PDB file of C-alpha atoms and ligand atoms in Angstrom:
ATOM      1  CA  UNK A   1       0.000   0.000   0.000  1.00 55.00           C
ATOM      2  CA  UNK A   2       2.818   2.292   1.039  1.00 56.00           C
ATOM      3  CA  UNK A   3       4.541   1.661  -1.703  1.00 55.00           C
ATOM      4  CA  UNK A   4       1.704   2.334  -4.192  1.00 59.00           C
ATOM      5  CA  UNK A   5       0.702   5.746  -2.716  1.00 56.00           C
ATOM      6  CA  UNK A   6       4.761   6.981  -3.084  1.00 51.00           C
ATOM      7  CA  UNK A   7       3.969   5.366  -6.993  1.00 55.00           C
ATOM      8  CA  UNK A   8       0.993   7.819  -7.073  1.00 57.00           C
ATOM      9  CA  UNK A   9       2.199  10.835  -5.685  1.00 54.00           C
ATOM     10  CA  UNK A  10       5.921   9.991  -8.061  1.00 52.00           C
ATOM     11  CA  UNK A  11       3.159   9.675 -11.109  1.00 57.00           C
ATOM     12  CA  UNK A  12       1.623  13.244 -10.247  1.00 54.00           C
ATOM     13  CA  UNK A  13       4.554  14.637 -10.137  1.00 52.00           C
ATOM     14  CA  UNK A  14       5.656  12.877 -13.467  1.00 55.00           C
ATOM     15  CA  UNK A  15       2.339  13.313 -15.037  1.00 66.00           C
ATOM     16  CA  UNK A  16       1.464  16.813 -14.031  1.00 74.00           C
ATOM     17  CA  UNK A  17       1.020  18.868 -17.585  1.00 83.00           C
ATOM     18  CA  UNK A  18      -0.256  22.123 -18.357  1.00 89.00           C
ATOM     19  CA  UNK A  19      -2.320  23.105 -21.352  1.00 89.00           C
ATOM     20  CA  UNK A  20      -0.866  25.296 -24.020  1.00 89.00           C
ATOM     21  CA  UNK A  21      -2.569  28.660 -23.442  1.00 87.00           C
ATOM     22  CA  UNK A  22      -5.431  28.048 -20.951  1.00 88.00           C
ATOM     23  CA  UNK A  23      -2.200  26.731 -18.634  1.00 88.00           C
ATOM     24  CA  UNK A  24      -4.855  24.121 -16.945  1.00 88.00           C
ATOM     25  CA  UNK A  25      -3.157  21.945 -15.053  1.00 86.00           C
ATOM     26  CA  UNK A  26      -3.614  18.144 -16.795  1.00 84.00           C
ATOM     27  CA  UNK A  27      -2.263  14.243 -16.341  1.00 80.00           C
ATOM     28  CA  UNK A  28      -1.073  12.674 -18.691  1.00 84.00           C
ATOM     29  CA  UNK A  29       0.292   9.183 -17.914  1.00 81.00           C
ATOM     30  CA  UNK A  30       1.535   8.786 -22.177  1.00 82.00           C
ATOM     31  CA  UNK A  31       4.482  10.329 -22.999  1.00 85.00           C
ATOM     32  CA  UNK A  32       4.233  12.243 -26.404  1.00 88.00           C
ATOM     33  CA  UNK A  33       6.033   9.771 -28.507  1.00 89.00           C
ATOM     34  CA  UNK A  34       3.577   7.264 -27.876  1.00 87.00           C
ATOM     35  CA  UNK A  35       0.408   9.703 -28.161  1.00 86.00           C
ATOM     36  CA  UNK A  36       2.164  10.419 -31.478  1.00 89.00           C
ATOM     37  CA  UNK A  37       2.789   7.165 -32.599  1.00 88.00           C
ATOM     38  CA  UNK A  38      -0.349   6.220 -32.083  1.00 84.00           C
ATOM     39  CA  UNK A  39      -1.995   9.045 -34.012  1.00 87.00           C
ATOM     40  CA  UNK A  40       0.174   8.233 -36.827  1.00 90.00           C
ATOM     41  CA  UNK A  41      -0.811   4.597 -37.413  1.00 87.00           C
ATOM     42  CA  UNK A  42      -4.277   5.747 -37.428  1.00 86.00           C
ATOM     43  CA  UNK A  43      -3.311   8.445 -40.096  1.00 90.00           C
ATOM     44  CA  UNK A  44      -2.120   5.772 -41.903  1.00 91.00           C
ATOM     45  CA  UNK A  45      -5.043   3.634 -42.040  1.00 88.00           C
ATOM     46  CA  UNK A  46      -7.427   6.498 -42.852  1.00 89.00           C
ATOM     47  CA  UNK A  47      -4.953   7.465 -45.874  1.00 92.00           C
ATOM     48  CA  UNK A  48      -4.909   4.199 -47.280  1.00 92.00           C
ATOM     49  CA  UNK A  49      -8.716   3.631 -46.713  1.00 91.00           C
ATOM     50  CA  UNK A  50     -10.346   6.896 -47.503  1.00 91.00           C
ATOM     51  CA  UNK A  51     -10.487   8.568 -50.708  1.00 95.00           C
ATOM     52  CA  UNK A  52      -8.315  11.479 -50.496  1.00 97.00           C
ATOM     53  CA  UNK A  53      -9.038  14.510 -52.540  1.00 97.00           C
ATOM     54  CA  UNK A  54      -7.075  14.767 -55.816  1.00 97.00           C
ATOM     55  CA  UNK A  55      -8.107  18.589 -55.715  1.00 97.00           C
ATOM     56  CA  UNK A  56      -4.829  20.257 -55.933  1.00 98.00           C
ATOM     57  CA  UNK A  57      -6.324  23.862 -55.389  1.00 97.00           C
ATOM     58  CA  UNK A  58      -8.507  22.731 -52.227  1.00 97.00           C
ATOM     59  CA  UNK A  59      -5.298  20.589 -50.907  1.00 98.00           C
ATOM     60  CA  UNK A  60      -2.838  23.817 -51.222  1.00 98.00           C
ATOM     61  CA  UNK A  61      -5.998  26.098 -49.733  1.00 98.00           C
ATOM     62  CA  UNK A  62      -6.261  23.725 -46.232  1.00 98.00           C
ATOM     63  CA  UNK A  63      -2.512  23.074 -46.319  1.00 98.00           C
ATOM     64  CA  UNK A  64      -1.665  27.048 -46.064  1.00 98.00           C
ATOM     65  CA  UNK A  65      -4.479  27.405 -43.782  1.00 98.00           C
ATOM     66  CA  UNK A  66      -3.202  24.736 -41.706  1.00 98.00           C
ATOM     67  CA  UNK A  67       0.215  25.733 -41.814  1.00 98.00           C
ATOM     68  CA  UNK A  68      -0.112  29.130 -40.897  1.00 98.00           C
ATOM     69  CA  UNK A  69      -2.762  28.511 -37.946  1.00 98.00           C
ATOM     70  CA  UNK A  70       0.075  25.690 -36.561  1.00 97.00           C
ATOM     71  CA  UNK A  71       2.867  28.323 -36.809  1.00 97.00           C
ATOM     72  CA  UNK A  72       1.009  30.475 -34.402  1.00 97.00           C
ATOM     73  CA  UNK A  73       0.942  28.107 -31.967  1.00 94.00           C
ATOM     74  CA  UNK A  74       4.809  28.265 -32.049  1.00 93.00           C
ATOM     75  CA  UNK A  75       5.156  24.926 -31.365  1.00 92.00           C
ATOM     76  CA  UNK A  76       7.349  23.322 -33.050  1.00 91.00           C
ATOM     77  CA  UNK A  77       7.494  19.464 -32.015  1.00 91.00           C
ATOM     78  CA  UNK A  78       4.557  18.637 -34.341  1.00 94.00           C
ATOM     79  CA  UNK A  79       4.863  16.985 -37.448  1.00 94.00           C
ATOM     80  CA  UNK A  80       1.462  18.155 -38.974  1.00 97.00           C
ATOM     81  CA  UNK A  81      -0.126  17.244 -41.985  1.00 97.00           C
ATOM     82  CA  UNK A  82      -3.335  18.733 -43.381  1.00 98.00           C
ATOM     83  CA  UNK A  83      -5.694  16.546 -45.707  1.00 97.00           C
ATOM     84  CA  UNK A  84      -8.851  16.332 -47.458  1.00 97.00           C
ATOM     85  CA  UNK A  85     -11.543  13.069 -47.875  1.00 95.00           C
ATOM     86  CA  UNK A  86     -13.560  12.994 -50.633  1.00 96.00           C
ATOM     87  CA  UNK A  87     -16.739  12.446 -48.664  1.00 92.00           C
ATOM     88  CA  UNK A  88     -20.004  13.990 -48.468  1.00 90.00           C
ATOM     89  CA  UNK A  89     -19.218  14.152 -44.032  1.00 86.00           C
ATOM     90  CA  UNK A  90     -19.813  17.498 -42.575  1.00 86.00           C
ATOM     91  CA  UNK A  91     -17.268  16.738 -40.406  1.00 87.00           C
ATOM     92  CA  UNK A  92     -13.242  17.370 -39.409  1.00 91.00           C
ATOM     93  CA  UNK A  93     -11.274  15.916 -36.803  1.00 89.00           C
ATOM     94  CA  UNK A  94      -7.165  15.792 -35.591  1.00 90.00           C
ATOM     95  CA  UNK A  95      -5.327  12.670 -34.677  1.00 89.00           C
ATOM     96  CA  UNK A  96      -3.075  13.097 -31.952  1.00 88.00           C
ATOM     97  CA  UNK A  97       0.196  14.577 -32.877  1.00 90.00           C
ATOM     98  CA  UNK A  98      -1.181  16.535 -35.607  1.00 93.00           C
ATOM     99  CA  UNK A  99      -3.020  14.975 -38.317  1.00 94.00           C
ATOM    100  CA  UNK A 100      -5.463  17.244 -39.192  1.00 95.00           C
ATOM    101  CA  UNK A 101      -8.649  15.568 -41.950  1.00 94.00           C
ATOM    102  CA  UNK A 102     -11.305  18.134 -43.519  1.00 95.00           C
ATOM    103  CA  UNK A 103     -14.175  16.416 -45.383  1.00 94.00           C
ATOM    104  CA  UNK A 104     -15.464  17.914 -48.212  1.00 95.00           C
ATOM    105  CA  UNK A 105     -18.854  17.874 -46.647  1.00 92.00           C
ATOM    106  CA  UNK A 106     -17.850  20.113 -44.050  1.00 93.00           C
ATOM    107  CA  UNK A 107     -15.972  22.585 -46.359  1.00 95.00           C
ATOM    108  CA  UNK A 108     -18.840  22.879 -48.927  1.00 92.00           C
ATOM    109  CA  UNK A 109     -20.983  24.646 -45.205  1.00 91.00           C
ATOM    110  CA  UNK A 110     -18.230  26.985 -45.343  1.00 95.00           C
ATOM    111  CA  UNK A 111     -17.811  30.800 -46.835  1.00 94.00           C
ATOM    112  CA  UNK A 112     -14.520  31.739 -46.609  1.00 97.00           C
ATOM    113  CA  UNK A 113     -10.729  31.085 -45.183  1.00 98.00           C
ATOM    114  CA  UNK A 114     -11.666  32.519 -42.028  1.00 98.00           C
ATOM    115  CA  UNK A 115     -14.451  29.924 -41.163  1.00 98.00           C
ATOM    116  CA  UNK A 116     -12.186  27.133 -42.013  1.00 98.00           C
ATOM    117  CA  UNK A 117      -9.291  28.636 -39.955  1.00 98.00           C
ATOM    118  CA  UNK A 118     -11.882  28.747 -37.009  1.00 97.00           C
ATOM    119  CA  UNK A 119     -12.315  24.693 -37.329  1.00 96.00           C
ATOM    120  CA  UNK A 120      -8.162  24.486 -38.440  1.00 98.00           C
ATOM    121  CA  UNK A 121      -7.834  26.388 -34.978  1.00 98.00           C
ATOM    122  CA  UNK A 122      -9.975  24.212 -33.031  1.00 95.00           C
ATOM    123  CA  UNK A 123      -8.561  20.528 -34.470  1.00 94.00           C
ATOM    124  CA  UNK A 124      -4.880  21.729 -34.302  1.00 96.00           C
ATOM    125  CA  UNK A 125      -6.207  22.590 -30.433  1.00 96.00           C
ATOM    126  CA  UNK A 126      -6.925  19.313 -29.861  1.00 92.00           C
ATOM    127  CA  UNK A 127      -3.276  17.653 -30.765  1.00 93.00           C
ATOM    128  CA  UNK A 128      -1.816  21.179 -28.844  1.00 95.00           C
ATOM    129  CA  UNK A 129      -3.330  20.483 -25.588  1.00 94.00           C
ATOM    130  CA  UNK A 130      -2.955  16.794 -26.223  1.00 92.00           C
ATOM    131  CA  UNK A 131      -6.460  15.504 -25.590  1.00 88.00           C
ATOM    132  CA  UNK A 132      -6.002  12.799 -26.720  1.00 84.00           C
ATOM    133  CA  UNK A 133      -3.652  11.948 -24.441  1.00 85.00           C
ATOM    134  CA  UNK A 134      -5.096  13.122 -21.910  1.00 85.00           C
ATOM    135  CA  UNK A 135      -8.254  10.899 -22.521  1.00 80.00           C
ATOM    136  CA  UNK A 136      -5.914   8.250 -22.666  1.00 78.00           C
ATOM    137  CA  UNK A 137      -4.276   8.707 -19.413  1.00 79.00           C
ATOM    138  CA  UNK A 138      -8.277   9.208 -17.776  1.00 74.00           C
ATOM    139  CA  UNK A 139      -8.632   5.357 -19.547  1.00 71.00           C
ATOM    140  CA  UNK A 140      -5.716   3.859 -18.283  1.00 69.00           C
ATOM    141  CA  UNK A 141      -6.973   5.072 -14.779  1.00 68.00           C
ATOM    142  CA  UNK A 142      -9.916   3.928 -14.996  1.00 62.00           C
ATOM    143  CA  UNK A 143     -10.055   0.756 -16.318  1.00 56.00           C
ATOM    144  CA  UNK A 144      -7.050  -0.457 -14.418  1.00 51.00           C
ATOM    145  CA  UNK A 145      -6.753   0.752 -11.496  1.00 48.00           C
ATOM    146  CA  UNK A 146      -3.611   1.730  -9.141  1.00 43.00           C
ATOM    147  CA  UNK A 147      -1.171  -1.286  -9.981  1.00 45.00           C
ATOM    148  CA  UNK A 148      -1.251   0.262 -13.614  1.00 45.00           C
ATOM    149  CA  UNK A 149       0.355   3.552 -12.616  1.00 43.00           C
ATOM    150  CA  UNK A 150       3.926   2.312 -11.556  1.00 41.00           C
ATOM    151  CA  UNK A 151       4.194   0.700 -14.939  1.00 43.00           C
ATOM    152  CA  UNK A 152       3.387   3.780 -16.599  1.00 44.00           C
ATOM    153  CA  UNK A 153       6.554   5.148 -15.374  1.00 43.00           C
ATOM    154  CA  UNK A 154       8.559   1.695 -16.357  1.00 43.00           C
ATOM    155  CA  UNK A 155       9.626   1.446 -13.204  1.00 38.00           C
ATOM    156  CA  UNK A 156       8.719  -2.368 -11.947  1.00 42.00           C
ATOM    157  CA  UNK A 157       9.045  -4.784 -14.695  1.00 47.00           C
ATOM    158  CA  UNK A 158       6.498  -6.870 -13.507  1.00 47.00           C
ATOM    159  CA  UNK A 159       3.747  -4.678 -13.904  1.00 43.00           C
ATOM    160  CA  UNK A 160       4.728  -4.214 -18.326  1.00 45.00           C
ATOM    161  CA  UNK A 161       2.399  -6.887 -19.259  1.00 49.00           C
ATOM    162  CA  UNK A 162      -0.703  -5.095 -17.828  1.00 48.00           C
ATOM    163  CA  UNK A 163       0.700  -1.708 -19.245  1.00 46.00           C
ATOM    164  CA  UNK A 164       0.602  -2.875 -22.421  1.00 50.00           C
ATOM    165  CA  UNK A 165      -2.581  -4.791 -21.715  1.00 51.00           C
ATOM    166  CA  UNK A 166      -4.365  -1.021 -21.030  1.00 50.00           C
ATOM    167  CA  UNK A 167      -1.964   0.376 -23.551  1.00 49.00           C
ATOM    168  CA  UNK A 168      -3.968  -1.261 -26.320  1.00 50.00           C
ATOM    169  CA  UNK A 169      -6.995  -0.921 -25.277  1.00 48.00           C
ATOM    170  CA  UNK A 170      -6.608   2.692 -24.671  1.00 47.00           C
ATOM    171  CA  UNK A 171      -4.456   2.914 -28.191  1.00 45.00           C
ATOM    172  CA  UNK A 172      -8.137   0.577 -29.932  1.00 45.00           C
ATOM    173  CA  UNK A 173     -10.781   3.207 -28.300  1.00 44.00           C
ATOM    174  CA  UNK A 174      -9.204   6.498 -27.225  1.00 45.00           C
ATOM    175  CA  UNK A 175      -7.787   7.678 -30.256  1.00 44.00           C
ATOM    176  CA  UNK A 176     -11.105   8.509 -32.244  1.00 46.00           C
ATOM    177  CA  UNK A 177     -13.274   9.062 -29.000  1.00 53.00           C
ATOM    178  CA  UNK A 178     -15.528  12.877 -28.988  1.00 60.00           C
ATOM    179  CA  UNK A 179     -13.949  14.843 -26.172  1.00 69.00           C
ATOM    180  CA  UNK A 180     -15.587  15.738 -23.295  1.00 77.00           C
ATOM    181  CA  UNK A 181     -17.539  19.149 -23.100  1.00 80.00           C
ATOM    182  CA  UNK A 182     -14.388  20.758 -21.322  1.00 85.00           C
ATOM    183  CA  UNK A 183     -12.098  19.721 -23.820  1.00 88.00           C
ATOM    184  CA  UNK A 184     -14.413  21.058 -26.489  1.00 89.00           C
ATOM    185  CA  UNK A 185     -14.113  24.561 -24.447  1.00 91.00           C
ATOM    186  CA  UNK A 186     -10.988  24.463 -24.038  1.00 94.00           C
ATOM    187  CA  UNK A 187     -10.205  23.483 -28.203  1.00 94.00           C
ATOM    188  CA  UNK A 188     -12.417  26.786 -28.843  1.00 95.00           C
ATOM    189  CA  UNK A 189     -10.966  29.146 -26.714  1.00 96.00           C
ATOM    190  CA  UNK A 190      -7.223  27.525 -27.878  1.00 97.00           C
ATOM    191  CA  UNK A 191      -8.441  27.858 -31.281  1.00 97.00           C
ATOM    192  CA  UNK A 192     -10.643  31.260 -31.207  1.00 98.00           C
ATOM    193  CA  UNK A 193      -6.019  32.477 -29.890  1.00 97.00           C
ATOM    194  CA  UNK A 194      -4.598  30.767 -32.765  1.00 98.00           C
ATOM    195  CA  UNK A 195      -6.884  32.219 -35.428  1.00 98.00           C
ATOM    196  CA  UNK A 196      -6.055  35.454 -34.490  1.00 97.00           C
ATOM    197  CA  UNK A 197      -2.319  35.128 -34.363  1.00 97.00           C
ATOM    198  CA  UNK A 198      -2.753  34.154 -37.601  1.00 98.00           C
ATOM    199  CA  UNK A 199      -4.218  36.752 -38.856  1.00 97.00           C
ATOM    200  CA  UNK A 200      -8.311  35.928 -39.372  1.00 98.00           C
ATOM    201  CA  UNK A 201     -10.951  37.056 -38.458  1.00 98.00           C
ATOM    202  CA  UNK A 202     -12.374  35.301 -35.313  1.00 97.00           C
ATOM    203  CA  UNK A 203     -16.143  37.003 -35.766  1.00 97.00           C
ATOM    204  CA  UNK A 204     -16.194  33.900 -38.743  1.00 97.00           C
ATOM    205  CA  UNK A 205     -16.465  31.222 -35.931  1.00 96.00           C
ATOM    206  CA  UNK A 206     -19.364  32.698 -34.484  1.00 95.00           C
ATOM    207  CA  UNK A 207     -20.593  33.085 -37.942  1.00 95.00           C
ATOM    208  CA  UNK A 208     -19.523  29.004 -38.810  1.00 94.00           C
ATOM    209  CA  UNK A 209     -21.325  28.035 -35.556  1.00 91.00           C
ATOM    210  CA  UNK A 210     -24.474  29.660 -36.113  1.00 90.00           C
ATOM    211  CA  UNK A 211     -24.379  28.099 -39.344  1.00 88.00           C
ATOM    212  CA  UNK A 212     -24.234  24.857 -38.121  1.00 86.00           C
ATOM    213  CA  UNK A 213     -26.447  25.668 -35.020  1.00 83.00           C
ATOM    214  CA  UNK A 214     -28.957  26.636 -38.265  1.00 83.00           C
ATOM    215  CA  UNK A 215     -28.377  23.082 -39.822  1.00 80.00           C
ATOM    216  CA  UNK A 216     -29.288  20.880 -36.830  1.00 71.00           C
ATOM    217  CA  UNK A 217     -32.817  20.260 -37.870  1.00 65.00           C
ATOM    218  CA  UNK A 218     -33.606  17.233 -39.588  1.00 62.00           C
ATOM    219  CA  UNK A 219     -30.329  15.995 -41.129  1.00 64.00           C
ATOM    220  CA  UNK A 220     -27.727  17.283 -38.469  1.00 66.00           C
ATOM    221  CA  UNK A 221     -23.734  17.367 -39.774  1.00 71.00           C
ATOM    222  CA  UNK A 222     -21.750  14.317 -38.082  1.00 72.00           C
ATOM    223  CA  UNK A 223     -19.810  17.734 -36.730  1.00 76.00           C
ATOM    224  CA  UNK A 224     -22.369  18.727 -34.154  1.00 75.00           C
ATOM    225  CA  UNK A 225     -22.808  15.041 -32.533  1.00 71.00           C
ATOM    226  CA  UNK A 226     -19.461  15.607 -31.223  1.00 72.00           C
ATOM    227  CA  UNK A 227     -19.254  19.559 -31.096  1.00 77.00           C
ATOM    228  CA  UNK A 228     -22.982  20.435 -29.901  1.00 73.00           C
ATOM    229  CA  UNK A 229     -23.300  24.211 -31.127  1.00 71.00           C
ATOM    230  CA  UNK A 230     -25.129  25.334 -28.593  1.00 76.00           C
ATOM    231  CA  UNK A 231     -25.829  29.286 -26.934  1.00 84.00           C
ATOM    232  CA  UNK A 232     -23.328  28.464 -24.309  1.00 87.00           C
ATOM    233  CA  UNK A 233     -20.723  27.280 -26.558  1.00 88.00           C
ATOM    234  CA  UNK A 234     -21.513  30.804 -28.993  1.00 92.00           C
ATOM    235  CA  UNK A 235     -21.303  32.772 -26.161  1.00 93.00           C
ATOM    236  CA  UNK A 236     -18.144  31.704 -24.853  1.00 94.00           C
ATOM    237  CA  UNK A 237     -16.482  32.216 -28.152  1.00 95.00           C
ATOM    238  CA  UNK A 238     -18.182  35.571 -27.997  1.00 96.00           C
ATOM    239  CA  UNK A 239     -16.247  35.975 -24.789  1.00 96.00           C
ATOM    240  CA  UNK A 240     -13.263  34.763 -25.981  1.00 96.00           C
ATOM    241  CA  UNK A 241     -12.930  37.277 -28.141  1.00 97.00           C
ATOM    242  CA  UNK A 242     -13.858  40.169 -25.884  1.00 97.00           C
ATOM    243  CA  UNK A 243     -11.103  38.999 -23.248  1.00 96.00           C
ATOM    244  CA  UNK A 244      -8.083  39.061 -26.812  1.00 96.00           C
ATOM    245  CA  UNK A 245      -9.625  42.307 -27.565  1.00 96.00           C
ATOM    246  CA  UNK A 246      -9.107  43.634 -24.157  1.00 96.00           C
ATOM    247  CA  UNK A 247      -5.553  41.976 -23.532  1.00 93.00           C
ATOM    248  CA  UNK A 248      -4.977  44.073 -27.051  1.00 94.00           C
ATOM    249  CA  UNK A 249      -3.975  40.530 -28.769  1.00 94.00           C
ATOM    250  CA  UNK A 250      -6.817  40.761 -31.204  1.00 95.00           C
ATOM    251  CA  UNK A 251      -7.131  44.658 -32.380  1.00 92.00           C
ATOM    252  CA  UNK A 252     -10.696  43.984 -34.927  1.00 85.00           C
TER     253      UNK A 252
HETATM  254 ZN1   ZN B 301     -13.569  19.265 -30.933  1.00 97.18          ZN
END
C-alpha cells in the first residue's frame, strides 16, 4: 500500500502537464512519442482507406491554412499534416500529434478562409493540448486501477504486461473518442487564440457556428454530434474574443 501511494504521488509529479494557453493543469500518464505514434498509425489507415481529394487547389488552400494557424501556436514538435476526404461528411477531426482531416462535406458549409481557420484552430487545439492523451491517461486510470500507474513510469518490470494490456486498449478506443464538453471549451478558446495570431478574423467562428447551429434540424452534420453548437458554446467564443480584444492581442 505504502509503496503504491509513493507510486501515485511519483506519477503526479511525473504526469502533471499544463495546457498550451489556458495553462490548466492536466495528467497525462503517455508520454508524447507514444500519443504520437499512435496518431500516426491511425493516419495511416485512414490514408490508405479513404479517398483522399485529388483537388490540388482545395489541398494547397487547407494546407496554407493549416500551416499558418500551426505556426502560431509556435510549437514546433509537431509533425502536422493537413488533408482532405472525398466524402459527403460534414465533419473534421485531428489525430493526436497533428493529423489534421477536412471532409469535403464540411468545407462545402463553409464561406470563406476565415471559417475554415476557425475549425483548423480548433482541431490543431486538440493535438496542442494533447487531448487525446489526456483521454488516454483518464482510460488507463480507470479501467485499471492503481497497480497500472507504476508501470506507466517503467519502473517495476512486472507490472509491463498489464501496461501494455491497457496500452492497447486505450491505443483501440481512445484515439477517435468525442472529447468531453471541457475539452471542447478548451479546443475553442485555444483555437478562437490561434486564429487570431494568424491573422483571421475570429467574428467567422461565431458566424460558422451559427451556421451549423442553423443546420441541426432534420439531417444534423456528423460535426455537431461531437461539437454540440449550442448558446453556451456561442457565447463563450463571444467571450473569448472580448477577453483578446481587451488583452490588445486581437485589435478587430
Ligand atoms: Zn472538438
Amino acid at each position: 500500500m505504502r509503496w503504491l501511494l509513493c507510486a501515485v504521488v511519483v506519477l503526479m509529479m511525473a504526469g502533471c502537464a499544463k495546457a498550451p494557453i489556458t495553462g490548466r493543469s492536466q495528467l497525462l500518464l503517455i508520454d508524447y512519442a507514444a500519443e504520437t505514434a499512435m496518431g500516426l498509425s491511425e493516419s495511416e489507415k485512414i490514408k490508405q482507406n479513404a479517398k483522399l481529394s485529388s483537388d490540388v487547389r482545395l489541398n494547397a488552400r487547407i494546407r496554407q491554412i493549416g500551416a499558418r494557424i500551426a505556426e502560431a501556436s509556435g510549437e514546433k514538435k509537431f509533425a502536422w499534416e493537413f488533408h482532405v476526404i472525398e466524402e459527403d461528411v460534414a465533419n473534421a477531426f485531428c489525430l493526436p500529434g497533428g493529423k489534421v482531416f477536412f471532409y469535403t462535406g464540411i468545407l462545402k458549409i463553409m464561406d470563406n478562409d476565415d471559417q475554415i481557420a476557425a475549425v483548423m484552430g480548433h482541431e490543431v487545439a486538440h493535438a496542442l493540448a494533447r487531448h487525446g492523451g489526456e483521454r488516454m491517461s483518464m482510460q488507463m486510470l480507470g479501467n485499471v486501477g492503481g497497480e497500472l500507474l507504476g508501470a506507466a513510469l517503467e519502473v517495476p518490470a512486472q507490472y509491463h504486461g498489464l501496461y501494455t494490456q491497457a496500452y492497447g486498449m486505450a491505443s483501440q478506443v481512445g484515439v477517435m473518442l468525442p472529447f468531453s464538453r471541457k475539452h471542447e471549451s478548451e479546443a475553442d478558446q485555444i483555437g478562437i487564440y490561434l486564429m487570431v495570431k494568424a491573422g483571421y478574423n475570429p467574428h467567422e467562428a461565431i458566424t460558422f457556428w451559427k451556421n451549423m447551429q442553423r443546420l441541426g434540424g432534420k439531417k444534423p452534420p456528423e460535426f455537431l454530434s461531437t461539437h454540440p453548437s449550442d448558446a453556451t458554446r456561442i457565447k463563450e467564443i463571444e467571450a473569448y474574443i472580448k477577453t483578446l480584444q481587451k488583452n490588445g492581442v486581437y485589435k478587430g
